[in-house]
Coordinates of C-alpha atoms in Angstrom, one line a residue:
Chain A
X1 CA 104.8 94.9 110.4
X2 CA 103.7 98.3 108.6
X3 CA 104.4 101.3 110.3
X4 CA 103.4 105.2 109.3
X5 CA 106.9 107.3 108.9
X6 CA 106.0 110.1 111.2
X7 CA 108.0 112.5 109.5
X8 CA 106.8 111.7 106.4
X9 CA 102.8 111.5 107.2
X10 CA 101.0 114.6 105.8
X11 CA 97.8 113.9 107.9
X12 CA 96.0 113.4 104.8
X13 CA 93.8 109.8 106.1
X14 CA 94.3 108.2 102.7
X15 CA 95.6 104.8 104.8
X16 CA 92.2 105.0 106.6
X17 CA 89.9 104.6 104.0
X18 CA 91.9 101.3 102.8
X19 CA 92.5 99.6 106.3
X20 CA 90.3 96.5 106.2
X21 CA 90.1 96.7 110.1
X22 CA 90.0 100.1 111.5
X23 CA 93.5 99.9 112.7
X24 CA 95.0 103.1 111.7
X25 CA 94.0 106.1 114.2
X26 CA 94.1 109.5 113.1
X27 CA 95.9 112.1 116.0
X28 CA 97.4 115.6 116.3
X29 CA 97.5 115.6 112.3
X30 CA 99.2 112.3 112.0
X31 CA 97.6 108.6 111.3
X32 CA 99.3 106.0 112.7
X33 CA 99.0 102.2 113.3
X34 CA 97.9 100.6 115.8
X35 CA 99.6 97.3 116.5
X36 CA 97.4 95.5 118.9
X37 CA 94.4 96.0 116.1
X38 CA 96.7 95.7 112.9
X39 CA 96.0 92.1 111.4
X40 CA 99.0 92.3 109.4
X41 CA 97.2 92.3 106.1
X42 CA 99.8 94.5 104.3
X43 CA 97.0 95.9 102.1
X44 CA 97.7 99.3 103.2
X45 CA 101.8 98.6 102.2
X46 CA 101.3 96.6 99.3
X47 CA 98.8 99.2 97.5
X48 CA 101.3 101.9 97.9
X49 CA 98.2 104.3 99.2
X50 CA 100.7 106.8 100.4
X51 CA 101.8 109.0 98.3
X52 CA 104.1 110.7 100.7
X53 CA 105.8 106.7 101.3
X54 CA 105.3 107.1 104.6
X55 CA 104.1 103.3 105.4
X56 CA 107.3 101.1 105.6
X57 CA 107.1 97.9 106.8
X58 CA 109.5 96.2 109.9
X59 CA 110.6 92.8 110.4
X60 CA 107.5 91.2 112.0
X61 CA 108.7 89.8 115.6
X62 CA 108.4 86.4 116.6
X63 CA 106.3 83.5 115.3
X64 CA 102.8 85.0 116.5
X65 CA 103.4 88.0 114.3
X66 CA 104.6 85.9 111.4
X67 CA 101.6 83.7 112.0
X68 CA 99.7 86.9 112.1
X69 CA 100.7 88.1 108.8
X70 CA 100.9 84.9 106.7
X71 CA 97.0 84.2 107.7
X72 CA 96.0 87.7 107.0
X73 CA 97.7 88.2 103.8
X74 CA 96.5 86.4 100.9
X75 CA 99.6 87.2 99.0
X76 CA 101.7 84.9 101.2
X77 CA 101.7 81.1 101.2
X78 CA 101.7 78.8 104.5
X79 CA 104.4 76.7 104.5
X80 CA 102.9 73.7 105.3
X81 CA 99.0 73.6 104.1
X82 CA 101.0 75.0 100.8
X83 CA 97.6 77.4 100.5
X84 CA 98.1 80.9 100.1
X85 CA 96.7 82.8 103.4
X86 CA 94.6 81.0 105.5
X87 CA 93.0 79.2 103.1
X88 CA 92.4 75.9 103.0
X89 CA 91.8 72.9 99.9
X90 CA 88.5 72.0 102.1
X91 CA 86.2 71.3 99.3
X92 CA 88.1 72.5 95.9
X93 CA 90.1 69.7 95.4
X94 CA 87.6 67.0 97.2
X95 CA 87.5 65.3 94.0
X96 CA 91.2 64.4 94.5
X97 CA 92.2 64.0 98.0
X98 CA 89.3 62.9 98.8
X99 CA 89.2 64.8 102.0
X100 CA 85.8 64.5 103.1
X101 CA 84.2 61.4 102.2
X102 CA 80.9 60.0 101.8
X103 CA 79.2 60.0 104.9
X104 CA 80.9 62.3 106.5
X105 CA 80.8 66.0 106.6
X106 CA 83.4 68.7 107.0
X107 CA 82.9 72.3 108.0
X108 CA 84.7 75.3 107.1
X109 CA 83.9 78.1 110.0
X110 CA 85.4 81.2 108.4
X111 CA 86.2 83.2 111.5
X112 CA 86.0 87.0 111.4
X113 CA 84.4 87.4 107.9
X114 CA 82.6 89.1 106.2
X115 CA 85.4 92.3 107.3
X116 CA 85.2 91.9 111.5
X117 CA 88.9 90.7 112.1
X118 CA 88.6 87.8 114.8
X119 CA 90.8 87.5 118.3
X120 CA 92.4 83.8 118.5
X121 CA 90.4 83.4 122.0
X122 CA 87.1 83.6 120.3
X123 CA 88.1 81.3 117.2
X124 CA 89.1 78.9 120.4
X125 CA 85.9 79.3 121.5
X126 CA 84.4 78.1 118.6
X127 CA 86.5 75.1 118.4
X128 CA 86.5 74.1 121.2
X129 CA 82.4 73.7 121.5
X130 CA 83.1 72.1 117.7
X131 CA 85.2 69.5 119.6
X132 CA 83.1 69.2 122.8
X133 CA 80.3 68.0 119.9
X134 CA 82.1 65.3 118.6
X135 CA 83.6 67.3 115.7
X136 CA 87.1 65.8 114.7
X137 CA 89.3 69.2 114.2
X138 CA 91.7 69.1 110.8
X139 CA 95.6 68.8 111.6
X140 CA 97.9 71.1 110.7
X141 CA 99.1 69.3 107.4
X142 CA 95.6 70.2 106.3
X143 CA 94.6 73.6 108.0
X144 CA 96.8 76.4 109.3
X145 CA 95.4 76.8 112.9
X146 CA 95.9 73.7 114.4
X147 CA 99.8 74.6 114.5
X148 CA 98.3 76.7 117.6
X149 CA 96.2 73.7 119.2
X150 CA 98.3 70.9 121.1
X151 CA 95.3 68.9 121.3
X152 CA 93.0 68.2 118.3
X153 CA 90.5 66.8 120.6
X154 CA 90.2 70.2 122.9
X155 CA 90.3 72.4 120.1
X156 CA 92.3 74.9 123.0
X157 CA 94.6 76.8 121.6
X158 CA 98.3 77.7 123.5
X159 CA 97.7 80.4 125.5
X160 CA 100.0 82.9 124.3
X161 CA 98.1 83.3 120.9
X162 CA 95.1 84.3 122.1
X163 CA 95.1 88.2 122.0
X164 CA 96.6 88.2 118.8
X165 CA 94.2 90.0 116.3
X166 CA 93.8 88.5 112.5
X167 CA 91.8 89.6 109.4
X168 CA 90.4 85.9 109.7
X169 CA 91.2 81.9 110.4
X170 CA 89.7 79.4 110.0
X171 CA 88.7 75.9 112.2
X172 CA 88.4 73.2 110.0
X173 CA 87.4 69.5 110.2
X174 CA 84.5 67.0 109.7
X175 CA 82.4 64.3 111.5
X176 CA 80.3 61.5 110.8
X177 CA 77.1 62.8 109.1
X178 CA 75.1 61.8 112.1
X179 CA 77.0 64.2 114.1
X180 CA 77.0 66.8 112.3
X181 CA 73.5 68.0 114.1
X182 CA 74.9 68.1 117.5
X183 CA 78.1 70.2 116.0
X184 CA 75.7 72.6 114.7
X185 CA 73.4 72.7 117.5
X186 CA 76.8 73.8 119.5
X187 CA 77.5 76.5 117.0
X188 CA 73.9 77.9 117.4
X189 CA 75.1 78.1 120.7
X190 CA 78.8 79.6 120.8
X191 CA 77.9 82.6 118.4
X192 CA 76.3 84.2 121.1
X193 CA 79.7 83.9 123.0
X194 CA 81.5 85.5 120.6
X195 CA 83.1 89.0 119.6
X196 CA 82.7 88.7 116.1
X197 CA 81.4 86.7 113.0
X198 CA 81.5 83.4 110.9
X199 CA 80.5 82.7 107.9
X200 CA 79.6 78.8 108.0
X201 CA 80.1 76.6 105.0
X202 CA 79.1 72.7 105.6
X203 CA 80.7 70.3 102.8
X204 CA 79.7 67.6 102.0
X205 CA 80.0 64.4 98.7
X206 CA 76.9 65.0 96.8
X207 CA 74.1 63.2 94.5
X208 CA 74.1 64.2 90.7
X209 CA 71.4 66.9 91.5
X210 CA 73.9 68.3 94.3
X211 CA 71.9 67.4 97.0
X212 CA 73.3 65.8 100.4
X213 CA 71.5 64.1 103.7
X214 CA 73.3 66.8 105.9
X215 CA 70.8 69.2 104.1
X216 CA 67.5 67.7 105.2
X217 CA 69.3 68.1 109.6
X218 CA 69.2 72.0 108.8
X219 CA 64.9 71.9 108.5
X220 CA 65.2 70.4 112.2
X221 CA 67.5 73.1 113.6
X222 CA 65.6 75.9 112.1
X223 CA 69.1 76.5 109.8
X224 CA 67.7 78.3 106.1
X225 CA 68.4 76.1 103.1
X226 CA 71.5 77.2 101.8
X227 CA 71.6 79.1 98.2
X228 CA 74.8 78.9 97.6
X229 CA 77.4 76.8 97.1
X230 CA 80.9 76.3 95.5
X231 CA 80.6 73.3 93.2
X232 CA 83.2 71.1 92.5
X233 CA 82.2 68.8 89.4
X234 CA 84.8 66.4 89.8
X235 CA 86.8 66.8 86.9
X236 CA 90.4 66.4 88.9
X237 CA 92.3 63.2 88.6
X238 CA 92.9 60.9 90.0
X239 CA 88.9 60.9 90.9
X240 CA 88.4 59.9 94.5
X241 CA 85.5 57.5 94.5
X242 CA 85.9 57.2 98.8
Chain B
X1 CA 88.8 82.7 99.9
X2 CA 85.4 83.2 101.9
X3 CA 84.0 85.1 99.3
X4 CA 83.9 83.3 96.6
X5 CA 81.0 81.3 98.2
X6 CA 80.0 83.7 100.8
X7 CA 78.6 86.2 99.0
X8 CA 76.1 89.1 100.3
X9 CA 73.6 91.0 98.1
X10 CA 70.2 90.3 96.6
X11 CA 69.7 86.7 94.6
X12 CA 68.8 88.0 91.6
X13 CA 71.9 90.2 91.3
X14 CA 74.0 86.8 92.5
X15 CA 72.7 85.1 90.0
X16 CA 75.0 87.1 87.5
X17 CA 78.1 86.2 89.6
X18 CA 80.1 83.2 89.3
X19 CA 83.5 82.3 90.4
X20 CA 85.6 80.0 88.9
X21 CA 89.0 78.2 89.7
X22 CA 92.1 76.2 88.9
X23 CA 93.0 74.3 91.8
X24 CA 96.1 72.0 92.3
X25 CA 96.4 68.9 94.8
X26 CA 98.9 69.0 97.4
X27 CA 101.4 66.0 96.9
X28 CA 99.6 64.9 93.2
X29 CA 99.5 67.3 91.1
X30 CA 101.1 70.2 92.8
X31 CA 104.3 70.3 90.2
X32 CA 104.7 72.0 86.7
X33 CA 101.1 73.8 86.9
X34 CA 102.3 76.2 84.4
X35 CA 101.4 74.4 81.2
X36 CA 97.5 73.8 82.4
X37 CA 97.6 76.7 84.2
X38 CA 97.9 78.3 80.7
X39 CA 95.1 76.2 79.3
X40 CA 92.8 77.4 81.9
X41 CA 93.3 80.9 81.0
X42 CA 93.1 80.5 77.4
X43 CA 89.7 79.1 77.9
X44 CA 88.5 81.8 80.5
X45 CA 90.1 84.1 78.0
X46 CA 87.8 82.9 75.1
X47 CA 84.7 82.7 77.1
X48 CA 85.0 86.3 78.5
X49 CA 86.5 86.1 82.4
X50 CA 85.3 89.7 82.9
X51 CA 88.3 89.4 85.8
X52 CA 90.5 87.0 86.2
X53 CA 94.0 87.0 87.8
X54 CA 96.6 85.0 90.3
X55 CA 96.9 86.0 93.8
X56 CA 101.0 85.4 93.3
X57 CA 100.9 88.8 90.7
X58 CA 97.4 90.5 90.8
X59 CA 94.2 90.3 89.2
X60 CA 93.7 91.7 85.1
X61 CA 92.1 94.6 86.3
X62 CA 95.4 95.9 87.9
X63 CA 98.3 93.6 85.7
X64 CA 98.9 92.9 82.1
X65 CA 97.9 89.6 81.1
X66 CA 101.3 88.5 79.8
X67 CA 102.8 90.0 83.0
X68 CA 100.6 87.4 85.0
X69 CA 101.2 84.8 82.6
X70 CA 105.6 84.7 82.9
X71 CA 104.8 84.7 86.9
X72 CA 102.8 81.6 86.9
X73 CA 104.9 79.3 89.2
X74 CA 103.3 76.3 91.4
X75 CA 102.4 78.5 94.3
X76 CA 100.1 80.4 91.8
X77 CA 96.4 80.2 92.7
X78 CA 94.4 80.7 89.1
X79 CA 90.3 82.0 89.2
X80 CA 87.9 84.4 87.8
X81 CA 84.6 85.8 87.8
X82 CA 82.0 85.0 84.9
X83 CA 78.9 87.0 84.5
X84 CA 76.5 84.7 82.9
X85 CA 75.5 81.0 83.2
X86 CA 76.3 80.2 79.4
X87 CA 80.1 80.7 80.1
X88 CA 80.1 78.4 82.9
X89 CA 78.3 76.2 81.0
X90 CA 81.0 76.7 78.0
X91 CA 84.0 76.9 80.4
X92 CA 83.4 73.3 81.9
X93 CA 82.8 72.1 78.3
X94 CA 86.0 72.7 77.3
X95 CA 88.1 72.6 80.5
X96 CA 85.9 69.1 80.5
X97 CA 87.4 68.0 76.9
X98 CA 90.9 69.5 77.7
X99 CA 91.0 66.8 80.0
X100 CA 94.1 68.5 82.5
X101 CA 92.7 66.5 85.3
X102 CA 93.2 70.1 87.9
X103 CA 90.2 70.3 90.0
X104 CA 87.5 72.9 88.9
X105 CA 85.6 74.7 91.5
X106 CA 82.5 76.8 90.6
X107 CA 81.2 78.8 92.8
X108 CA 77.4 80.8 92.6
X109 CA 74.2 80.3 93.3
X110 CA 73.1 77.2 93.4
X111 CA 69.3 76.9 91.3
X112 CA 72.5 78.4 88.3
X113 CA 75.2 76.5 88.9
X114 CA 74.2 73.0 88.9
X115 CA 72.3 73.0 86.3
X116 CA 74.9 74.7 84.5
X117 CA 77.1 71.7 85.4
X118 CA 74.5 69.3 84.0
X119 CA 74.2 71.2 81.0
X120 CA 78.0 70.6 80.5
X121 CA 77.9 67.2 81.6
X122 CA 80.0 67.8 84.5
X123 CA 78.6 65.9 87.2
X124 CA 78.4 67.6 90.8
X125 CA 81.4 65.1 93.4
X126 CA 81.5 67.4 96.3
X127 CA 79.7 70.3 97.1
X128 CA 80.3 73.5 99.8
X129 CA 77.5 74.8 100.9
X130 CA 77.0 78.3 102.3
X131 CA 75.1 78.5 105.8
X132 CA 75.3 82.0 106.0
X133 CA 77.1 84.4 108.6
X134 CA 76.4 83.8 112.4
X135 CA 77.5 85.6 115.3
X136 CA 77.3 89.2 116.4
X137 CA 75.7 90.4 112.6
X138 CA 75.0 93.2 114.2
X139 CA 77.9 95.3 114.0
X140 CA 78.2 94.3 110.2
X141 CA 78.1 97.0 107.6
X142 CA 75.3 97.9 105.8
X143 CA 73.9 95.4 103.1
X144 CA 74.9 97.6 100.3
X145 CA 78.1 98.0 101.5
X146 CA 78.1 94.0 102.4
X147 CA 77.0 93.1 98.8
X148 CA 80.3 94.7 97.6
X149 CA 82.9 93.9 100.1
X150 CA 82.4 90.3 100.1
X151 CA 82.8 90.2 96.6
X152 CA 86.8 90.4 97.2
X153 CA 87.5 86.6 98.6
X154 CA 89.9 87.8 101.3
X155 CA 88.3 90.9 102.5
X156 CA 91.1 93.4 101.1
X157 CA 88.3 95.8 100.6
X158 CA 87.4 97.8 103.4
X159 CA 83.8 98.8 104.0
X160 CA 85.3 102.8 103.9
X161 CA 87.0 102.3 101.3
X162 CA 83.9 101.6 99.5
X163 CA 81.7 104.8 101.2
X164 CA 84.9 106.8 99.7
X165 CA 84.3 105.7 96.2
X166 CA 80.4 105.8 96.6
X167 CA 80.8 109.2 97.5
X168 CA 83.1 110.0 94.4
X169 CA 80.2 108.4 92.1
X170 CA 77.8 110.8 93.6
X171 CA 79.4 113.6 93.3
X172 CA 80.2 113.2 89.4
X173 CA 84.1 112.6 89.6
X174 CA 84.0 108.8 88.9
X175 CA 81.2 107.1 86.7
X176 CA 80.1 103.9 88.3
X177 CA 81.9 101.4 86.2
X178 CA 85.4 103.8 87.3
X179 CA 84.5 103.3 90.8
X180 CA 84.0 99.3 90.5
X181 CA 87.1 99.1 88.8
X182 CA 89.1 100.9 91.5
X183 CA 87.3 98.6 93.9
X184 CA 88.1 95.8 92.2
X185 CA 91.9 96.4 92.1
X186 CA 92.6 95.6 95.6
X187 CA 90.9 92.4 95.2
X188 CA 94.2 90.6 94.7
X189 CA 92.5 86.9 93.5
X190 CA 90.4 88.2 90.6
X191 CA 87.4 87.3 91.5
X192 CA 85.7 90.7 92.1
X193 CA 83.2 91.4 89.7
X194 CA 83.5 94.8 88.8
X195 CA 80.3 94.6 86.5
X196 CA 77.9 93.3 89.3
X197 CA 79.2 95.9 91.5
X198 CA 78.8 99.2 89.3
X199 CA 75.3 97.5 89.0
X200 CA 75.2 97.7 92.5
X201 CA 76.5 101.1 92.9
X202 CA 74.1 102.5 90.2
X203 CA 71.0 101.1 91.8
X204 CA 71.7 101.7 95.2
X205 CA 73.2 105.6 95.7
X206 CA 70.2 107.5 96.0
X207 CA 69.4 105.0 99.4
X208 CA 72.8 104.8 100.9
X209 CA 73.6 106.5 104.0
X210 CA 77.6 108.2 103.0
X211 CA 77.4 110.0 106.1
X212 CA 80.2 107.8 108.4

């Protein structure tokens, strides 16, 4: 994890600017890091900000911390979604694996963006009313959080995670399309329960014009047409036709 | 990479922002990316990727091209921003007649992009739609500040860090275009677009608040 070289730290706040989560306090002239709100993003190490090279970084302890880091840093790669960060293939490679089929339709709840960091207890939260509604959760060969969740079907995460701080994760599955109303009706609900944010993106197979039947359930719930979108024109092969 | 479809900002502005990628398959087509990898940026190169870059070594605004080029490997991730519907159009034209069989993600707004797909006779298989951020929105940043952060798909841009630089363009040390392309560094991916956001910068620093 990065720490601030005492010794070496003028007092001069550069790291402050750069943190993407308000993690590094500024006291009697020093900054330092504080570990319970540092995501492990590395963006204050990686950008060399310090002039003085007083951010160094120590070997991170223990799986949560790993975890921590390889979700928060987009430089790294997960070792088993093979997706740098948290990321996920979700929709851009669709045409492919065919991973959300017609339908059905997946969601991708982006937990913690844009820039609010998200505790592991609230992205249970979240998953957990996603599974309640009959939302079928993605395993861990496809997203990285379910390595934390025992139980697909729950969406509860192992305990010990659950005060761990990260720039952002993601929960990660799909449903029948007829389902998807109840899933979104409980996510109308959980956001008031949360600590943070989410940005919500529903995928889904498409008509020529890019139009789905998901679309027509968000007039119903009161949910704003969406304006954008991240297209995939099926030009990956072998084209999944499921 | 949130932001490549999440985006925040006015529509019209959006409308000049498009992201585009190279993605590989897990377990298909996962091995020896290099070669098409190279074709992609050769044609992103030709159309004019204002940025472009792979998350492995760094975008073009902060590495040499070539240096990104010898560190292509098959962890790399490739993508990059276009500026203006004709090179999407263009770009699926000839990624389209290449024929690499990589999957192509565009991402933008939506009345731009899909007709720039038809255009390029590149029918729409699977779309992800954006529904928006939920949850406590209040404690967001400003819009302003919003519109530029979420341009960096991982959030490696911190609202601060983009007061700091606002406040450097106001006070005459940094023209606008210097201050998006500082910004735009730390957006590993590539996908920040530097010109959108020294639009953004220009037209919004006699409103914006620098005070916290």
């Amino acid at each position: 994890m990065p720490v601030i070289d005492q010794e070496k730290c003028i007092g001069c706040r550069s790291c402050q600017t750069i943190c993407t989560v308000d993690a590094i306090h500024f006291k009697d002239k020093k900054c330092k890091i504080d570990p319970e709100l540092c995501t492990e993003c590395y963006v204050c190490f990686r950008m060399k900000i310090c002039h003085e090279g007083a951010i160094e970084t120590q070997d991170l302890a223990g799986f949560y911390k790993q975890f921590q880091h390889v979700l928060s840093d987009p430089v790294e790669t997960h070792g088993v979604t093979g997706v740098t960060g948290r990321g996920t293939e979700e929709v851009k490679t669709n045409d492919v694996s065919g991973r959300v089929k017609k339908g059905e339709v997946g969601l991708s709840i982006d937990m913690g963006r844009p820039g609010m960091g998200v505790y592991l207890r609230d992205a249970e939260k979240v998953a957990m009313a996603c599974a309640k509604a009959g939302f079928k959760l993605a395993p861990q060969e496809e997203t990285p959080l379910a390595a934390l969740m025992p139980d697909l079907n729950t969406g509860k995460l192992i305990d010990e995670c659950l005060n761990y701080r990260l720039l952002s994760v993601i929960v990660e599955g799909r449903c029948e399309e007829e389902k998807i109303k109840d899933v979104l009706k409980a996510l109308m609900k959980v956001q008031h329960e949360i600590d943070t944010v989410f940005s919500l993106g529903l995928i889904s197979r498409v008509d020529p014009d890019g139009h789905c039947k998901a679309l027509e359930y968000l007039d119903e719930l009161g949910i704003p047409q969406p304006h954008r979108g991240k297209v995939n024109p099926g030009l990956g092969k072998p084209l999944s036709t499921a | 990479m949130t932001h490549s479809l999440h985006r925040s900002g006015d529509i019209e502005s959006q409308k000049k922002d498009f992201v585009w990628f190279m993605y590989q398959t897990k377990g298909v087509n996962d091995k020896n990316i290099k070669p098409k990898a190279l074709e992609f940026i050769a044609v992103a190169e030709a159309v004019g990727s204002e940025n472009w870059g792979d998350v492995k070594t760094g975008p073009t605004v902060l590495c040499s091209v070539d240096e990104i080029r010898n560190n292509l490997s098959d962890k790399s991730r490739i993508r990059g921003v276009f500026t203006k519907r004709e090179q999407v159009v263009e770009f699926l034209k000839q990624i389209k007649a290449k024929d690499l069989g990589m999957s192509v993600v565009i991402a933008g707004v939506l009345s731009e992009v899909i007709p720039a797909c038809k255009e390029a006779e590149a029918t729409p298989h699977s779309i992800n739609y954006s529904l928006g951020v939920w949850g406590k929105k209040e404690n967001l940043p400003d819009e302003t500040t919003l519109s530029i952060t979420t341009m960096c798909g991982h959030h490696m841009i911190s609202p601060k860090f983009v007061k700091h630089v606002m406040k450097r363009v106001q006070k005459g040390k940094w023209t606008p275009e210097e201050g998006a392309l500082k910004l735009a560094t730390y957006c590993y991916c590539g996908i920040f677009n530097q010109v959108r956001c020294a639009d953004i910068i220009k037209k919004s620093l006699p409103e914006t608040d620098l005070s916290t």
